[in-house]
Structure formats: structure tokens, C-alpha cells
């Protein structure tokens, strides 16, 4: 165990370059590398073999699974989930012989989004709040809040709740429902979904942060 700053844990095999900022309660596991200037929030988890590039910004309570590289130019907001071996890029047209350092393209993954295992996010896009990118999908365009994206290239399949459950409906009043939490959603304008029971920037209440139904509800 090593801890270059009080309040966080880093496994002895992790490499933490300085200066960087790591929040209280964050855990950095085997063979990770955090580069100079990176900012990692509180309560995060970096699984085995995670790379965080120089000046990357990662919010609070972010979970990054094994074998993920977060390159310079990527910003990750609070409570994002990055699945195992998902891919983030920062240059659209890389060449070994052409030095494009310093002109990295930006990618923003907004609060609460999920990037599935082995999915690829082509740089220069924004992934909306609570969007859900399915395993193996390839995203090359902006993704709206709450969108479920599948396939290669990624295409819209439906709307997901904050709990990661496909929303059912709409009913006669235009309301979509989350089977797990009971929260209600509405399409307030074409392609724009909002939760009617909780603001998008508000953390889940403790009683709603624990699943209440089986994963089978998602697959229906």
C-alpha cells in the first residue's frame, strides 16, 4: 500500500506521478498509472491496469473497471461507470509519423453515464447524462441524456432510467416509467428526456440507490 496524499488508497504496484490531485476515499488498484496534472475526485475506484493521462479530469464516485485508458482530452463527470476494456480516444486521424500532441480532441462523459465493456467512444463527442452505451458499441456522434445506444455504429434503441432499466411507455399522459425505482420520465421535447421526480444533478436518495427488482426487468 502507498498513499502519496492522505485519504486515498493506492496499491503498491500503482504509479502516481506528481503533482496530481486524488480525492478522499478513492481506491487505485494493481498496475494503474496516474499521470501528472490528473484530477481524480472522491470515492472513485480504478480497477487493475487503468491509465489516467496528464490533465485528465475525473469527477466523484466514478467507477473505472480493469484495462481502461483515460487519455488527455477526456473529462468524466460524477458517478460515471466505465466497463472493462472500453476504449476512449483523443485523436481522430492518428499517424505514427505525425506528432499531434497538444491538439487532442475533447470528449465529455456526463454525469451518471455507463460505458459498457469493450465499447469504443470516438473522440470529440459528448455522452449525455445517464446514457447507456451497450457492450461492444462504437459511438462516433453525440449521445443524448438517458439514451440507450447499441451496435456498430451505435444506434438509439430506447431510453434508460437512472437505475439502468429500459423505460416503459409512454402511457396516456406521455409518462415513461422505471420498473425498478418507480421514477417517472417524460420526453419534454423531441429527443430530450427528463426525470419528473429527481433533478439530473441530484444524487439518488439512499433508499433508491439499492436495486429493488431483478436484472430481468432490464432485458424485457
mmCIF file with all atom_site columns, N, CA, C and O in Angstrom, residues 187-210:
data_model
loop_
_atom_site.group_PDB
_atom_site.id
_atom_site.type_symbol
_atom_site.label_atom_id
_atom_site.label_alt_id
_atom_site.label_comp_id
_atom_site.label_asym_id
_atom_site.label_entity_id
_atom_site.label_seq_id
_atom_site.pdbx_PDB_ins_code
_atom_site.Cartn_x
_atom_site.Cartn_y
_atom_site.Cartn_z
_atom_site.occupancy
_atom_site.B_iso_or_equiv
_atom_site.pdbx_formal_charge
_atom_site.auth_seq_id
_atom_site.auth_comp_id
_atom_site.auth_asym_id
_atom_site.auth_atom_id
_atom_site.pdbx_PDB_model_num
ATOM 1  N N  . UNK A 1 187 ? -40.611 12.869 -22.215 1.00 0.00 ? 187 UNK A N  1
ATOM 2  C CA . UNK A 1 187 ? -39.899 13.497 -23.324 1.00 0.00 ? 187 UNK A CA 1
ATOM 3  C C  . UNK A 1 187 ? -40.417 14.931 -23.443 1.00 0.00 ? 187 UNK A C  1
ATOM 4  O O  . UNK A 1 187 ? -41.502 15.168 -23.970 1.00 0.00 ? 187 UNK A O  1
ATOM 5  N N  . UNK A 1 188 ? -39.656 15.885 -22.931 1.00 0.00 ? 188 UNK A N  1
ATOM 6  C CA . UNK A 1 188 ? -40.120 17.270 -22.831 1.00 0.00 ? 188 UNK A CA 1
ATOM 7  C C  . UNK A 1 188 ? -40.019 18.007 -24.160 1.00 0.00 ? 188 UNK A C  1
ATOM 8  O O  . UNK A 1 188 ? -40.678 19.034 -24.360 1.00 0.00 ? 188 UNK A O  1
ATOM 9  N N  . UNK A 1 189 ? -39.177 17.533 -25.041 1.00 0.00 ? 189 UNK A N  1
ATOM 10 C CA . UNK A 1 189 ? -39.096 17.997 -26.422 1.00 0.00 ? 189 UNK A CA 1
ATOM 11 C C  . UNK A 1 189 ? -38.481 16.855 -27.205 1.00 0.00 ? 189 UNK A C  1
ATOM 12 O O  . UNK A 1 189 ? -37.947 15.909 -26.610 1.00 0.00 ? 189 UNK A O  1
ATOM 13 N N  . UNK A 1 190 ? -38.563 16.875 -28.525 1.00 0.00 ? 190 UNK A N  1
ATOM 14 C CA . UNK A 1 190 ? -38.071 15.720 -29.286 1.00 0.00 ? 190 UNK A CA 1
ATOM 15 C C  . UNK A 1 190 ? -36.631 15.342 -28.940 1.00 0.00 ? 190 UNK A C  1
ATOM 16 O O  . UNK A 1 190 ? -35.707 16.146 -29.060 1.00 0.00 ? 190 UNK A O  1
ATOM 17 N N  . UNK A 1 191 ? -36.469 14.107 -28.432 1.00 0.00 ? 191 UNK A N  1
ATOM 18 C CA . UNK A 1 191 ? -35.147 13.610 -28.083 1.00 0.00 ? 191 UNK A CA 1
ATOM 19 C C  . UNK A 1 191 ? -34.595 14.090 -26.763 1.00 0.00 ? 191 UNK A C  1
ATOM 20 O O  . UNK A 1 191 ? -33.433 13.819 -26.450 1.00 0.00 ? 191 UNK A O  1
ATOM 21 N N  . UNK A 1 192 ? -35.404 14.777 -25.959 1.00 0.00 ? 192 UNK A N  1
ATOM 22 C CA . UNK A 1 192 ? -34.951 15.296 -24.660 1.00 0.00 ? 192 UNK A CA 1
ATOM 23 C C  . UNK A 1 192 ? -35.802 14.687 -23.556 1.00 0.00 ? 192 UNK A C  1
ATOM 24 O O  . UNK A 1 192 ? -36.991 14.991 -23.435 1.00 0.00 ? 192 UNK A O  1
ATOM 25 N N  . UNK A 1 193 ? -35.184 13.829 -22.742 1.00 0.00 ? 193 UNK A N  1
ATOM 26 C CA . UNK A 1 193 ? -35.860 13.137 -21.647 1.00 0.00 ? 193 UNK A CA 1
ATOM 27 C C  . UNK A 1 193 ? -35.461 13.767 -20.324 1.00 0.00 ? 193 UNK A C  1
ATOM 28 O O  . UNK A 1 193 ? -34.283 14.074 -20.094 1.00 0.00 ? 193 UNK A O  1
ATOM 29 N N  . UNK A 1 194 ? -36.441 13.931 -19.449 1.00 0.00 ? 194 UNK A N  1
ATOM 30 C CA . UNK A 1 194 ? -36.174 14.436 -18.114 1.00 0.00 ? 194 UNK A CA 1
ATOM 31 C C  . UNK A 1 194 ? -36.918 13.588 -17.088 1.00 0.00 ? 194 UNK A C  1
ATOM 32 O O  . UNK A 1 194 ? -38.042 13.132 -17.335 1.00 0.00 ? 194 UNK A O  1
ATOM 33 N N  . UNK A 1 195 ? -36.269 13.406 -15.920 1.00 0.00 ? 195 UNK A N  1
ATOM 34 C CA . UNK A 1 195 ? -36.912 12.731 -14.795 1.00 0.00 ? 195 UNK A CA 1
ATOM 35 C C  . UNK A 1 195 ? -37.836 13.715 -14.100 1.00 0.00 ? 195 UNK A C  1
ATOM 36 O O  . UNK A 1 195 ? -37.436 14.860 -13.821 1.00 0.00 ? 195 UNK A O  1
ATOM 37 N N  . UNK A 1 196 ? -39.056 13.290 -13.816 1.00 0.00 ? 196 UNK A N  1
ATOM 38 C CA . UNK A 1 196 ? -40.026 14.165 -13.173 1.00 0.00 ? 196 UNK A CA 1
ATOM 39 C C  . UNK A 1 196 ? -39.915 14.151 -11.656 1.00 0.00 ? 196 UNK A C  1
ATOM 40 O O  . UNK A 1 196 ? -40.479 15.018 -10.992 1.00 0.00 ? 196 UNK A O  1
ATOM 41 N N  . UNK A 1 197 ? -39.195 13.183 -11.112 1.00 0.00 ? 197 UNK A N  1
ATOM 42 C CA . UNK A 1 197 ? -39.140 13.005 -9.665  1.00 0.00 ? 197 UNK A CA 1
ATOM 43 C C  . UNK A 1 197 ? -37.805 13.391 -9.040  1.00 0.00 ? 197 UNK A C  1
ATOM 44 O O  . UNK A 1 197 ? -37.695 13.471 -7.818  1.00 0.00 ? 197 UNK A O  1
ATOM 45 N N  . UNK A 1 198 ? -36.787 13.659 -9.877  1.00 0.00 ? 198 UNK A N  1
ATOM 46 C CA . UNK A 1 198 ? -35.462 13.953 -9.346  1.00 0.00 ? 198 UNK A CA 1
ATOM 47 C C  . UNK A 1 198 ? -34.688 14.746 -10.393 1.00 0.00 ? 198 UNK A C  1
ATOM 48 O O  . UNK A 1 198 ? -34.671 14.373 -11.564 1.00 0.00 ? 198 UNK A O  1
ATOM 49 N N  . UNK A 1 199 ? -34.069 15.829 -9.944  1.00 0.00 ? 199 UNK A N  1
ATOM 50 C CA . UNK A 1 199 ? -33.260 16.620 -10.857 1.00 0.00 ? 199 UNK A CA 1
ATOM 51 C C  . UNK A 1 199 ? -32.038 15.823 -11.315 1.00 0.00 ? 199 UNK A C  1
ATOM 52 O O  . UNK A 1 199 ? -31.481 15.037 -10.545 1.00 0.00 ? 199 UNK A O  1
ATOM 53 N N  . UNK A 1 200 ? -31.616 16.039 -12.560 1.00 0.00 ? 200 UNK A N  1
ATOM 54 C CA . UNK A 1 200 ? -30.498 15.285 -13.119 1.00 0.00 ? 200 UNK A CA 1
ATOM 55 C C  . UNK A 1 200 ? -29.205 15.475 -12.340 1.00 0.00 ? 200 UNK A C  1
ATOM 56 O O  . UNK A 1 200 ? -28.312 14.629 -12.371 1.00 0.00 ? 200 UNK A O  1
ATOM 57 N N  . UNK A 1 201 ? -29.053 16.581 -11.654 1.00 0.00 ? 201 UNK A N  1
ATOM 58 C CA . UNK A 1 201 ? -27.827 16.839 -10.892 1.00 0.00 ? 201 UNK A CA 1
ATOM 59 C C  . UNK A 1 201 ? -27.945 16.429 -9.431  1.00 0.00 ? 201 UNK A C  1
ATOM 60 O O  . UNK A 1 201 ? -27.006 16.600 -8.658  1.00 0.00 ? 201 UNK A O  1
ATOM 61 N N  . UNK A 1 202 ? -29.069 15.873 -9.036  1.00 0.00 ? 202 UNK A N  1
ATOM 62 C CA . UNK A 1 202 ? -29.287 15.490 -7.642  1.00 0.00 ? 202 UNK A CA 1
ATOM 63 C C  . UNK A 1 202 ? -28.917 14.022 -7.430  1.00 0.00 ? 202 UNK A C  1
ATOM 64 O O  . UNK A 1 202 ? -29.359 13.156 -8.184  1.00 0.00 ? 202 UNK A O  1
ATOM 65 N N  . UNK A 1 203 ? -28.082 13.713 -6.431  1.00 0.00 ? 203 UNK A N  1
ATOM 66 C CA . UNK A 1 203 ? -27.741 12.311 -6.160  1.00 0.00 ? 203 UNK A CA 1
ATOM 67 C C  . UNK A 1 203 ? -28.980 11.493 -5.803  1.00 0.00 ? 203 UNK A C  1
ATOM 68 O O  . UNK A 1 203 ? -29.977 12.022 -5.305  1.00 0.00 ? 203 UNK A O  1
ATOM 69 N N  . UNK A 1 204 ? -28.900 10.191 -6.044  1.00 0.00 ? 204 UNK A N  1
ATOM 70 C CA . UNK A 1 204 ? -30.005 9.317  -5.666  1.00 0.00 ? 204 UNK A CA 1
ATOM 71 C C  . UNK A 1 204 ? -30.163 9.283  -4.154  1.00 0.00 ? 204 UNK A C  1
ATOM 72 O O  . UNK A 1 204 ? -29.171 9.182  -3.420  1.00 0.00 ? 204 UNK A O  1
ATOM 73 N N  . UNK A 1 205 ? -31.393 9.356  -3.642  1.00 0.00 ? 205 UNK A N  1
ATOM 74 C CA . UNK A 1 205 ? -31.605 9.142  -2.204  1.00 0.00 ? 205 UNK A CA 1
ATOM 75 C C  . UNK A 1 205 ? -31.148 7.743  -1.802  1.00 0.00 ? 205 UNK A C  1
ATOM 76 O O  . UNK A 1 205 ? -31.142 6.823  -2.628  1.00 0.00 ? 205 UNK A O  1
ATOM 77 N N  . UNK A 1 206 ? -30.771 7.583  -0.570  1.00 0.00 ? 206 UNK A N  1
ATOM 78 C CA . UNK A 1 206 ? -30.221 6.312  -0.108  1.00 0.00 ? 206 UNK A CA 1
ATOM 79 C C  . UNK A 1 206 ? -31.171 5.144  -0.362  1.00 0.00 ? 206 UNK A C  1
ATOM 80 O O  . UNK A 1 206 ? -30.746 4.054  -0.753  1.00 0.00 ? 206 UNK A O  1
ATOM 81 N N  . UNK A 1 207 ? -32.468 5.359  -0.178  1.00 0.00 ? 207 UNK A N  1
ATOM 82 C CA . UNK A 1 207 ? -33.418 4.259  -0.339  1.00 0.00 ? 207 UNK A CA 1
ATOM 83 C C  . UNK A 1 207 ? -33.645 3.900  -1.802  1.00 0.00 ? 207 UNK A C  1
ATOM 84 O O  . UNK A 1 207 ? -34.206 2.852  -2.106  1.00 0.00 ? 207 UNK A O  1
ATOM 85 N N  . UNK A 1 208 ? -33.210 4.777  -2.724  1.00 0.00 ? 208 UNK A N  1
ATOM 86 C CA . UNK A 1 208 ? -33.355 4.492  -4.146  1.00 0.00 ? 208 UNK A CA 1
ATOM 87 C C  . UNK A 1 208 ? -32.047 4.034  -4.773  1.00 0.00 ? 208 UNK A C  1
ATOM 88 O O  . UNK A 1 208 ? -31.992 3.738  -5.961  1.00 0.00 ? 208 UNK A O  1
ATOM 89 N N  . UNK A 1 209 ? -30.981 4.004  -3.981  1.00 0.00 ? 209 UNK A N  1
ATOM 90 C CA . UNK A 1 209 ? -29.675 3.602  -4.501  1.00 0.00 ? 209 UNK A CA 1
ATOM 91 C C  . UNK A 1 209 ? -29.449 2.104  -4.402  1.00 0.00 ? 209 UNK A C  1
ATOM 92 O O  . UNK A 1 209 ? -28.411 1.603  -4.819  1.00 0.00 ? 209 UNK A O  1
ATOM 93 N N  . UNK A 1 210 ? -30.432 1.382  -3.875  1.00 0.00 ? 210 UNK A N  1
ATOM 94 C CA . UNK A 1 210 ? -30.364 -0.066 -3.763  1.00 0.00 ? 210 UNK A CA 1
ATOM 95 C C  . UNK A 1 210 ? -31.415 -0.657 -4.690  1.00 0.00 ? 210 UNK A C  1
ATOM 96 O O  . UNK A 1 210 ? -32.579 -0.256 -4.654  1.00 0.00 ? 210 UNK A O  1
#
